């Protein structure tokens, strides 16, 4: 592997190795692998995809608070020897297009590389791993598993979405179940089918068990 790329892997692992909110190093590695798989089928630039997938969460608002301009990604790229301004800009611009910002907010990326990384990140938010990550995130943020009577909200702005604090079960209706129809590539849509069905099965079983107390 290219020495610069290897340094990025090492630096990103250091930034997220202790995360317990579903944004750990294994999430990053799964997104990198999924993104490279999709990239090959969609003819995207694989180095841009790999670097953006590696760095897609290092400046995330959920983990670091809202900061402008991807400072952590800039530093990691610079330290790894990626110093050409246009290259760095291309990667940070790609990362900036990945994140979900609320059910009513359009976040369709403009480049194929950003579309691929967004799809890979979204695939890792659904299915069995998605269920596990949602509850890990909820626990890490003191969110309740389920609050009967509290209706899901389809947030119409990024600000509303950022400040929401409903239950993790509501997060399925506010984001996770919407993702399969918001994927950019045919490759990701195919992978999503089984994962989406599994979440529906999980929720049906959850409410079946819960209904014992009704
Ligand atoms: P994105 O940037 O699109 O949100 P990430 O990989 O950064 O993608 O994070 C998504 C993960 O965080 C998902 O697994 C999702 O379930 C979890 N998550 C985000 N918000 C919540 C929430 N309010 N409740 C439970 N899980 C959440
Ligand atoms: Ni992510």
Coordinates of C-alpha atoms and ligand atoms in Angstrom, one line a residue:
X1 CA 0.0 0.0 0.0
X2 CA 1.1 3.6 -0.7
X3 CA 2.9 5.0 2.3
X4 CA 0.6 8.1 2.5
X5 CA -2.5 6.0 2.4
X6 CA -1.1 3.7 5.1
X7 CA -0.5 6.7 7.3
X8 CA -4.1 7.8 6.9
X9 CA -5.3 4.4 8.0
X10 CA -3.1 4.6 11.1
X11 CA -4.1 8.2 12.0
X12 CA -7.9 7.5 11.6
X13 CA -7.6 4.3 13.7
X14 CA -6.1 6.4 16.5
X15 CA -8.9 9.0 16.4
X16 CA -11.7 6.5 16.7
X17 CA -10.3 3.4 18.5
X18 CA -12.1 4.2 21.8
X19 CA -15.5 5.2 20.3
X20 CA -18.5 3.3 21.8
X21 CA -21.2 5.1 19.9
X22 CA -21.1 3.0 16.7
X23 CA -18.5 5.1 15.1
X24 CA -15.5 2.9 16.0
X25 CA -12.7 1.8 13.8
X26 CA -14.7 -1.3 12.6
X27 CA -17.4 1.1 11.3
X28 CA -14.8 3.0 9.3
X29 CA -13.2 -0.3 7.9
X30 CA -16.7 -1.6 6.9
X31 CA -17.5 1.7 5.1
X32 CA -14.1 1.7 3.3
X33 CA -14.6 -1.9 2.1
X34 CA -18.3 -1.3 1.1
X35 CA -17.3 1.9 -0.6
X36 CA -14.5 0.3 -2.6
X37 CA -16.8 -2.6 -3.6
X38 CA -19.5 -0.1 -4.9
X39 CA -16.8 2.2 -6.4
X40 CA -15.5 -0.6 -8.7
X41 CA -19.0 -1.3 -10.0
X42 CA -19.9 2.4 -10.4
X43 CA -16.5 3.4 -12.0
X44 CA -15.6 6.0 -9.4
X45 CA -12.1 7.1 -8.5
X46 CA -10.9 4.5 -6.0
X47 CA -8.3 6.6 -4.2
X48 CA -10.7 9.5 -3.6
X49 CA -13.4 7.1 -2.4
X50 CA -10.9 5.3 -0.1
X51 CA -9.6 8.5 1.5
X52 CA -13.0 10.0 1.9
X53 CA -14.4 6.8 3.4
X54 CA -11.5 6.7 5.8
X55 CA -12.0 10.3 6.9
X56 CA -15.8 10.6 6.6
X57 CA -16.4 10.7 10.4
X58 CA -13.3 12.3 11.9
X59 CA -15.0 15.8 11.8
X60 CA -18.6 14.6 12.3
X61 CA -20.8 17.0 14.2
X62 CA -22.3 14.1 16.2
X63 CA -18.8 13.2 17.6
X64 CA -17.0 16.5 17.7
X65 CA -19.7 19.2 17.8
X66 CA -20.3 21.3 14.7
X67 CA -17.0 22.6 13.3
X68 CA -16.4 24.3 10.0
X69 CA -14.0 23.1 7.3
X70 CA -13.0 19.5 8.4
X71 CA -9.9 20.5 10.5
X72 CA -9.1 16.9 11.6
X73 CA -9.2 15.6 8.0
X74 CA -7.0 18.4 6.8
X75 CA -4.4 17.7 9.5
X76 CA -4.4 13.9 8.9
X77 CA -4.0 14.4 5.1
X78 CA -1.3 16.9 5.6
X79 CA 0.6 14.8 8.0
X80 CA 0.4 11.8 5.7
X81 CA 2.0 13.8 2.9
X82 CA -1.2 14.7 0.9
X83 CA -0.3 18.4 0.6
X84 CA -1.6 19.4 -2.8
X85 CA -4.4 21.9 -2.1
X86 CA -6.7 20.7 -4.9
X87 CA -6.4 17.0 -3.7
X88 CA -7.1 18.0 -0.1
X89 CA -10.1 20.1 -1.2
X90 CA -11.5 17.3 -3.3
X91 CA -11.4 14.9 -0.3
X92 CA -12.9 17.4 2.2
X93 CA -15.6 18.4 -0.3
X94 CA -16.5 14.7 -0.7
X95 CA -16.6 14.2 3.1
X96 CA -18.8 17.3 3.5
X97 CA -21.5 15.7 1.3
X98 CA -21.9 12.3 3.1
X99 CA -23.9 12.9 6.3
X100 CA -27.7 12.6 6.8
X101 CA -29.2 15.9 7.9
X102 CA -32.9 15.1 8.6
X103 CA -35.7 13.4 6.8
X104 CA -36.9 16.6 5.0
X105 CA -33.4 17.8 4.0
X106 CA -32.0 17.0 0.6
X107 CA -28.4 15.6 0.9
X108 CA -27.9 14.2 -2.6
X109 CA -24.2 14.4 -3.4
X110 CA -23.0 16.0 -6.6
X111 CA -20.1 13.7 -7.4
X112 CA -20.0 9.9 -8.0
X113 CA -17.3 9.5 -5.3
X114 CA -19.4 11.3 -2.6
X115 CA -22.5 9.2 -3.8
X116 CA -20.5 6.0 -3.3
X117 CA -19.2 6.9 0.2
X118 CA -22.6 8.1 1.3
X119 CA -24.2 4.9 0.1
X120 CA -21.5 2.8 2.0
X121 CA -22.1 4.8 5.2
X122 CA -25.8 4.4 4.9
X123 CA -25.6 0.7 4.3
X124 CA -23.7 0.4 7.6
X125 CA -26.5 2.2 9.3
X126 CA -29.1 -0.4 8.3
X127 CA -29.6 -4.2 8.8
X128 CA -28.4 -6.1 11.9
X129 CA -25.3 -4.0 12.2
X130 CA -27.4 -0.9 11.8
X131 CA -29.7 -2.0 14.7
X132 CA -26.6 -2.6 16.9
X133 CA -25.1 0.8 16.0
X134 CA -28.4 2.6 16.6
X135 CA -28.7 1.3 20.2
X136 CA -25.0 1.8 20.8
X137 CA -25.3 5.5 19.7
X138 CA -28.5 5.9 21.7
X139 CA -26.8 4.5 24.9
X140 CA -23.8 6.7 24.4
X141 CA -26.0 9.8 24.1
X142 CA -28.3 8.9 27.1
X143 CA -31.2 8.2 24.8
X144 CA -34.0 5.9 25.9
X145 CA -34.7 2.7 23.9
X146 CA -38.4 3.5 23.4
X147 CA -40.8 6.0 24.8
X148 CA -44.4 4.9 24.2
X149 CA -46.6 7.7 22.9
X150 CA -43.8 9.8 21.6
X151 CA -44.3 10.2 17.8
X152 CA -41.4 10.1 15.4
X153 CA -40.7 13.5 13.7
X154 CA -39.6 13.9 10.1
X155 CA -37.2 16.8 10.7
X156 CA -37.4 19.5 8.1
X157 CA -34.1 21.2 8.9
X158 CA -30.6 20.1 9.9
X159 CA -30.9 22.3 13.0
X160 CA -34.1 20.4 14.1
X161 CA -32.4 17.1 13.4
X162 CA -29.3 18.0 15.4
X163 CA -31.3 19.0 18.4
X164 CA -33.8 16.2 18.4
X165 CA -33.7 13.8 21.4
X166 CA -36.3 11.2 20.9
X167 CA -36.0 7.5 21.5
X168 CA -33.8 5.1 19.5
X169 CA -36.8 3.3 18.2
X170 CA -38.1 6.6 16.8
X171 CA -34.7 7.0 15.0
X172 CA -35.7 4.0 12.8
X173 CA -38.7 6.0 11.5
X174 CA -36.9 9.3 11.4
X175 CA -33.9 8.0 9.4
X176 CA -33.0 4.3 9.1
X177 CA -36.2 3.0 7.4
X178 CA -36.0 5.9 4.9
X179 CA -32.4 5.1 3.7
X180 CA -33.2 2.4 1.2
X181 CA -35.1 4.8 -1.0
X182 CA -32.4 7.5 -0.7
X183 CA -29.4 5.5 -2.0
X184 CA -27.6 6.8 -5.0
X185 CA -26.3 3.6 -6.7
X186 CA -27.9 0.5 -8.0
X187 CA -25.2 -1.6 -6.3
X188 CA -26.1 -0.2 -2.9
X189 CA -29.9 -0.5 -3.6
X190 CA -29.4 -4.3 -4.1
X191 CA -27.4 -4.7 -0.9
X192 CA -30.0 -2.7 1.0
X193 CA -33.0 -4.9 0.3
X194 CA -32.2 -7.7 2.8
X195 CA -30.9 -5.3 5.4
X196 CA -34.1 -3.2 5.2
X197 CA -36.3 -6.3 5.6
X198 CA -34.3 -7.3 8.6
X199 CA -35.0 -4.0 10.3
X200 CA -38.7 -4.4 9.6
X201 CA -38.6 -7.9 11.2
X202 CA -36.7 -6.5 14.2
X203 CA -39.3 -3.8 14.7
X204 CA -42.3 -6.1 14.3
X205 CA -40.8 -8.5 17.0
X206 CA -40.0 -5.5 19.2
X207 CA -43.6 -4.3 19.2
X208 CA -44.9 -7.8 19.5
X209 CA -42.9 -8.3 22.8
X210 CA -43.8 -4.8 24.0
X211 CA -47.5 -5.4 23.4
X212 CA -47.5 -8.0 26.2
X213 CA -47.7 -5.1 28.6
X214 CA -50.5 -3.2 26.8
Ligands
LIG1 P1 -24.5 9.9 9.2 O1 -23.4 10.9 9.1 O2 -25.3 9.8 7.9 O3 -25.4 10.2 10.4 P2 -22.8 8.1 10.6 O4 -22.1 6.9 10.2 O5 -22.1 9.3 11.1 O6 -23.8 8.5 9.4 O7 -23.8 7.8 11.8 C1 -25.0 7.1 11.7 C2 -25.1 6.2 12.9 O8 -25.5 6.9 14.1 C3 -26.2 5.2 12.6 O9 -25.9 3.9 12.9 C4 -27.4 5.8 13.4 O10 -28.3 4.8 13.8 C5 -26.7 6.5 14.6 N1 -27.6 7.6 15.0 C6 -27.6 8.8 14.7 N2 -28.5 9.5 15.3 C7 -29.1 8.7 16.1 C8 -30.2 8.8 17.0 N3 -30.8 9.9 17.2 N4 -30.6 7.7 17.7 C9 -29.9 6.5 17.5 N5 -28.9 6.3 16.6 C10 -28.5 7.4 15.9
LIG2 NI1 -20.1 6.9 9.3

